[in-house]
């Protein structure tokens, strides 16, 4: 099964796809991914709050996921 994420996915759902996504988000500046409010935010919402490019994060995470399935 090929896993991928989109910027409208809720962060908690992304972490259910693969917990290894957490370090990618944290390295990008999202250090609060474990807090309850962040768990209900979409990647796009969280990226906006942190001044990050959601599309760039999606690319990084999906590249990580693609490498795991190779």
N, CA, C and O atoms as CSV, one atom per row, in Angstrom:
chain,resi,resn,atom,element,x,y,z
A,1,UNK,N,N,0.837,-1.185,0.000
A,1,UNK,CA,C,0.000,0.000,0.000
A,1,UNK,C,C,0.882,1.249,0.000
A,1,UNK,O,O,1.783,1.380,0.828
A,2,UNK,N,N,0.622,2.146,-0.915
A,2,UNK,CA,C,1.355,3.397,-0.970
A,2,UNK,C,C,0.660,4.413,-0.084
A,2,UNK,O,O,-0.507,4.744,-0.293
A,3,UNK,N,N,1.386,4.899,0.898
A,3,UNK,CA,C,0.843,5.913,1.791
A,3,UNK,C,C,1.260,7.280,1.290
A,3,UNK,O,O,2.371,7.460,0.791
A,4,UNK,N,N,0.368,8.232,1.427
A,4,UNK,CA,C,0.705,9.618,1.124
A,4,UNK,C,C,-0.200,10.507,1.961
A,4,UNK,O,O,-1.242,10.077,2.456
A,5,UNK,N,N,0.214,11.735,2.104
A,5,UNK,CA,C,-0.564,12.696,2.881
A,5,UNK,C,C,-0.879,13.903,2.004
A,5,UNK,O,O,-0.270,14.116,0.956
A,6,UNK,N,N,-1.843,14.679,2.466
A,6,UNK,CA,C,-2.204,15.922,1.788
A,6,UNK,C,C,-2.288,17.020,2.842
A,6,UNK,O,O,-2.364,16.739,4.039
A,7,UNK,N,N,-2.272,18.274,2.387
A,7,UNK,CA,C,-2.242,19.380,3.342
A,7,UNK,C,C,-3.559,19.562,4.085
A,7,UNK,O,O,-3.612,20.291,5.076
A,8,UNK,N,N,-4.627,18.906,3.620
A,8,UNK,CA,C,-5.894,19.014,4.349
A,8,UNK,C,C,-6.055,17.909,5.394
A,8,UNK,O,O,-7.069,17.859,6.090
A,9,UNK,N,N,-5.060,17.022,5.508
A,9,UNK,CA,C,-5.125,15.970,6.535
A,9,UNK,C,C,-4.864,16.560,7.916
A,9,UNK,O,O,-4.062,17.481,8.074
A,10,UNK,N,N,-5.551,16.017,8.902
A,10,UNK,CA,C,-5.343,16.408,10.297
A,10,UNK,C,C,-4.025,15.786,10.766
A,10,UNK,O,O,-3.714,14.645,10.423
A,11,UNK,N,N,-3.271,16.527,11.534
A,11,UNK,CA,C,-1.952,16.071,11.976
A,11,UNK,C,C,-2.035,14.730,12.691
A,11,UNK,O,O,-1.189,13.864,12.468
A,12,UNK,N,N,-3.031,14.541,13.541
A,12,UNK,CA,C,-3.167,13.264,14.247
A,12,UNK,C,C,-3.321,12.108,13.258
A,12,UNK,O,O,-2.767,11.030,13.474
A,13,UNK,N,N,-4.070,12.326,12.176
A,13,UNK,CA,C,-4.251,11.280,11.163
A,13,UNK,C,C,-2.947,11.016,10.422
A,13,UNK,O,O,-2.640,9.872,10.086
A,14,UNK,N,N,-2.186,12.062,10.170
A,14,UNK,CA,C,-0.890,11.889,9.507
A,14,UNK,C,C,0.031,11.026,10.353
A,14,UNK,O,O,0.730,10.158,9.829
A,15,UNK,N,N,0.033,11.261,11.660
A,15,UNK,CA,C,0.906,10.500,12.541
A,15,UNK,C,C,0.451,9.048,12.665
A,15,UNK,O,O,1.254,8.169,12.975
A,16,UNK,N,N,-0.839,8.794,12.423
A,16,UNK,CA,C,-1.327,7.413,12.399
A,16,UNK,C,C,-0.833,6.693,11.135
A,16,UNK,O,O,-0.588,5.487,11.156
A,17,UNK,N,N,-0.692,7.444,10.042
A,17,UNK,CA,C,-0.159,6.859,8.805
A,17,UNK,C,C,1.262,6.375,9.060
A,17,UNK,O,O,1.630,5.267,8.667
A,18,UNK,N,N,2.062,7.216,9.724
A,18,UNK,CA,C,3.450,6.854,10.027
A,18,UNK,C,C,3.982,7.793,11.107
A,18,UNK,O,O,4.110,8.995,10.874
A,19,UNK,N,N,4.294,7.254,12.288
A,19,UNK,CA,C,4.828,8.097,13.360
A,19,UNK,C,C,6.143,8.772,12.989
A,19,UNK,O,O,6.529,9.757,13.618
A,20,UNK,N,N,6.833,8.256,11.980
A,20,UNK,CA,C,8.086,8.845,11.534
A,20,UNK,C,C,7.904,10.216,10.903
A,20,UNK,O,O,8.886,10.904,10.621
A,21,UNK,N,N,6.667,10.619,10.680
A,21,UNK,CA,C,6.387,11.955,10.150
A,21,UNK,C,C,6.678,13.018,11.212
A,21,UNK,O,O,7.034,14.148,10.877
A,22,UNK,N,N,6.530,12.663,12.478
A,22,UNK,CA,C,6.718,13.632,13.568
A,22,UNK,C,C,8.073,14.327,13.514
A,22,UNK,O,O,8.118,15.552,13.621
A,23,UNK,N,N,9.187,13.599,13.351
A,23,UNK,CA,C,10.477,14.296,13.298
A,23,UNK,C,C,10.596,15.270,12.121
A,23,UNK,O,O,11.277,16.289,12.232
A,24,UNK,N,N,9.945,14.968,11.008
A,24,UNK,CA,C,9.974,15.861,9.854
A,24,UNK,C,C,9.269,17.164,10.198
A,24,UNK,O,O,9.769,18.249,9.903
A,25,UNK,N,N,8.103,17.048,10.824
A,25,UNK,CA,C,7.346,18.247,11.213
A,25,UNK,C,C,8.108,19.043,12.264
A,25,UNK,O,O,8.170,20.271,12.198
A,26,UNK,N,N,8.685,18.343,13.231
A,26,UNK,CA,C,9.415,19.032,14.294
A,26,UNK,C,C,10.645,19.743,13.742
A,26,UNK,O,O,10.953,20.857,14.166
A,27,UNK,N,N,11.352,19.118,12.802
A,27,UNK,CA,C,12.531,19.741,12.205
A,27,UNK,C,C,12.152,20.972,11.389
A,27,UNK,O,O,12.983,21.848,11.147
A,28,UNK,N,N,10.899,21.029,10.970
A,28,UNK,CA,C,10.420,22.179,10.198
A,28,UNK,C,C,9.977,23.324,11.085
A,28,UNK,O,O,9.694,24.416,10.593
A,29,UNK,N,N,9.911,23.087,12.403
A,29,UNK,CA,C,9.520,24.142,13.330
A,29,UNK,C,C,8.208,23.901,14.049
A,29,UNK,O,O,7.766,24.737,14.837
A,30,UNK,N,N,7.582,22.763,13.785
A,30,UNK,CA,C,6.319,22.436,14.463
A,30,UNK,C,C,6.622,21.598,15.710
A,30,UNK,O,O,6.456,20.378,15.710
A,31,UNK,N,N,7.063,22.268,16.753
A,31,UNK,CA,C,7.457,21.566,17.970
A,31,UNK,C,C,6.271,21.215,18.859
A,31,UNK,O,O,6.435,20.531,19.870
A,32,UNK,N,N,5.092,21.671,18.497
A,32,UNK,CA,C,3.926,21.450,19.359
A,32,UNK,C,C,2.982,20.390,18.780
A,32,UNK,O,O,1.790,20.399,19.089
A,33,UNK,N,N,3.490,19.486,17.951
A,33,UNK,CA,C,2.595,18.527,17.300
A,33,UNK,C,C,1.894,17.604,18.287
A,33,UNK,O,O,0.876,17.003,17.941
A,34,UNK,N,N,2.406,17.476,19.498
A,34,UNK,CA,C,1.774,16.617,20.490
A,34,UNK,C,C,0.686,17.300,21.290
A,34,UNK,O,O,-0.043,16.628,22.019
A,35,UNK,N,N,0.550,18.617,21.182
A,35,UNK,CA,C,-0.454,19.303,21.998
A,35,UNK,C,C,-1.850,19.033,21.437
A,35,UNK,O,O,-2.000,18.843,20.230
A,36,UNK,N,N,-2.866,19.013,22.290
A,36,UNK,CA,C,-4.216,18.660,21.851
A,36,UNK,C,C,-4.764,19.517,20.710
A,36,UNK,O,O,-5.414,18.987,19.810
A,37,UNK,N,N,-4.520,20.815,20.726
A,37,UNK,CA,C,-5.082,21.640,19.657
A,37,UNK,C,C,-4.407,21.340,18.327
A,37,UNK,O,O,-5.064,21.375,17.286
A,38,UNK,N,N,-3.116,21.046,18.338
A,38,UNK,CA,C,-2.411,20.728,17.100
A,38,UNK,C,C,-2.908,19.407,16.520
A,38,UNK,O,O,-2.906,19.228,15.302
A,39,UNK,N,N,-3.323,18.504,17.356
A,39,UNK,CA,C,-3.800,17.207,16.877
A,39,UNK,C,C,-5.053,17.342,16.024
A,39,UNK,O,O,-5.317,16.490,15.176
A,40,UNK,N,N,-5.822,18.394,16.235
A,40,UNK,CA,C,-7.042,18.592,15.464
A,40,UNK,C,C,-6.882,19.513,14.274
A,40,UNK,O,O,-7.828,19.710,13.512
A,41,UNK,N,N,-5.700,20.078,14.104
A,41,UNK,CA,C,-5.450,20.994,12.988
A,41,UNK,C,C,-5.027,20.231,11.747
A,41,UNK,O,O,-4.401,19.174,11.829
A,42,UNK,N,N,-5.378,20.785,10.600
A,42,UNK,CA,C,-4.861,20.227,9.355
A,42,UNK,C,C,-3.410,20.674,9.212
A,42,UNK,O,O,-2.972,21.615,9.872
A,43,UNK,N,N,-2.681,19.998,8.354
A,43,UNK,CA,C,-1.304,20.386,8.096
A,43,UNK,C,C,-1.256,21.812,7.561
A,43,UNK,O,O,-0.369,22.587,7.919
A,44,UNK,N,N,-2.202,22.152,6.711
A,44,UNK,CA,C,-2.230,23.501,6.138
A,44,UNK,C,C,-2.440,24.559,7.224
A,44,UNK,O,O,-1.781,25.598,7.212
A,45,UNK,N,N,-3.359,24.297,8.167
A,45,UNK,CA,C,-3.609,25.247,9.259
A,45,UNK,C,C,-2.369,25.402,10.141
A,45,UNK,O,O,-1.981,26.515,10.499
A,46,UNK,N,N,-1.760,24.277,10.482
A,46,UNK,CA,C,-0.577,24.322,11.345
A,46,UNK,C,C,0.578,25.024,10.637
A,46,UNK,O,O,1.314,25.790,11.259
A,47,UNK,N,N,0.738,24.769,9.354
A,47,UNK,CA,C,1.803,25.422,8.591
A,47,UNK,C,C,1.592,26.934,8.579
A,47,UNK,O,O,2.542,27.699,8.744
A,48,UNK,N,N,0.357,27.358,8.385
A,48,UNK,CA,C,0.043,28.791,8.367
A,48,UNK,C,C,0.425,29.441,9.695
A,48,UNK,O,O,1.061,30.495,9.717
A,49,UNK,N,N,0.035,28.810,10.795
A,49,UNK,CA,C,0.326,29.354,12.125
A,49,UNK,C,C,1.833,29.502,12.339
A,49,UNK,O,O,2.289,30.441,12.991
A,50,UNK,N,N,2.595,28.566,11.781
A,50,UNK,CA,C,4.048,28.576,11.966
A,50,UNK,C,C,4.797,29.290,10.836
A,50,UNK,O,O,6.028,29.304,10.817
A,51,UNK,N,N,4.059,29.877,9.904
A,51,UNK,CA,C,4.705,30.596,8.817
A,51,UNK,C,C,5.449,29.689,7.850
A,51,UNK,O,O,6.461,30.088,7.274
A,52,UNK,N,N,4.952,28.470,7.671
A,52,UNK,CA,C,5.600,27.496,6.800
A,52,UNK,C,C,4.793,27.276,5.531
A,52,UNK,O,O,3.604,27.591,5.477
A,53,UNK,N,N,5.439,26.741,4.525
A,53,UNK,CA,C,4.792,26.423,3.257
A,53,UNK,C,C,4.229,25.005,3.345
A,53,UNK,O,O,4.988,24.038,3.402
A,54,UNK,N,N,2.907,24.880,3.357
A,54,UNK,CA,C,2.257,23.572,3.505
A,54,UNK,C,C,2.612,22.639,2.353
A,54,UNK,O,O,2.815,21.443,2.562
A,55,UNK,N,N,2.687,23.180,1.138
A,55,UNK,CA,C,3.014,22.330,-0.018
A,55,UNK,C,C,4.421,21.752,0.101
A,55,UNK,O,O,4.659,20.601,-0.266
A,56,UNK,N,N,5.336,22.544,0.608
A,56,UNK,CA,C,6.705,22.066,0.811
A,56,UNK,C,C,6.735,20.943,1.848
A,56,UNK,O,O,7.438,19.948,1.669
A,57,UNK,N,N,5.976,21.102,2.927
A,57,UNK,CA,C,5.904,20.054,3.947
A,57,UNK,C,C,5.296,18.775,3.377
A,57,UNK,O,O,5.777,17.676,3.652
A,58,UNK,N,N,4.243,18.924,2.586
A,58,UNK,CA,C,3.617,17.756,1.952
A,58,UNK,C,C,4.648,17.027,1.091
A,58,UNK,O,O,4.743,15.800,1.131
A,59,UNK,N,N,5.406,17.778,0.324
A,59,UNK,CA,C,6.439,17.167,-0.520
A,59,UNK,C,C,7.467,16.419,0.317
A,59,UNK,O,O,7.841,15.293,-0.012
A,60,UNK,N,N,7.924,17.044,1.398
A,60,UNK,CA,C,8.927,16.395,2.260
A,60,UNK,C,C,8.393,15.103,2.865
A,60,UNK,O,O,9.069,14.075,2.855
A,61,UNK,N,N,7.177,15.167,3.390
A,61,UNK,CA,C,6.600,13.987,4.034
A,61,UNK,C,C,6.339,12.888,3.007
A,61,UNK,O,O,6.634,11.721,3.264
A,62,UNK,N,N,5.797,13.243,1.867
A,62,UNK,CA,C,5.512,12.223,0.855
A,62,UNK,C,C,6.785,11.624,0.275
A,62,UNK,O,O,6.797,10.447,-0.087
A,63,UNK,N,N,7.858,12.405,0.179
A,63,UNK,CA,C,9.142,11.857,-0.245
A,63,UNK,C,C,9.625,10.830,0.772
A,63,UNK,O,O,10.092,9.754,0.400
A,64,UNK,N,N,9.513,11.164,2.055
A,64,UNK,CA,C,9.872,10.225,3.122
A,64,UNK,C,C,9.066,8.938,3.020
A,64,UNK,O,O,9.621,7.842,3.087
A,65,UNK,N,N,7.740,9.078,2.856
A,65,UNK,CA,C,6.878,7.901,2.775
A,65,UNK,C,C,7.197,7.058,1.543
A,65,UNK,O,O,7.192,5.830,1.614
A,66,UNK,N,N,7.474,7.709,0.417
A,66,UNK,CA,C,7.785,6.984,-0.825
A,66,UNK,C,C,9.072,6.180,-0.675
A,66,UNK,O,O,9.166,5.057,-1.170
A,67,UNK,N,N,10.055,6.747,0.001
A,67,UNK,CA,C,11.321,6.032,0.198
A,67,UNK,C,C,11.133,4.795,1.077
A,67,UNK,O,O,11.856,3.811,0.922
A,68,UNK,N,N,10.180,4.839,1.987
A,68,UNK,CA,C,9.926,3.686,2.862
A,68,UNK,C,C,9.289,2.535,2.088
A,68,UNK,O,O,9.450,1.375,2.467
A,69,UNK,N,N,8.568,2.843,1.008
A,69,UNK,CA,C,7.872,1.790,0.268
A,69,UNK,C,C,8.715,1.237,-0.875
A,69,UNK,O,O,8.332,0.247,-1.499
A,70,UNK,N,N,9.855,1.860,-1.157
A,70,UNK,CA,C,10.730,1.362,-2.235
A,70,UNK,C,C,11.391,0.057,-1.860
A,70,UNK,O,O,12.155,-0.498,-2.649
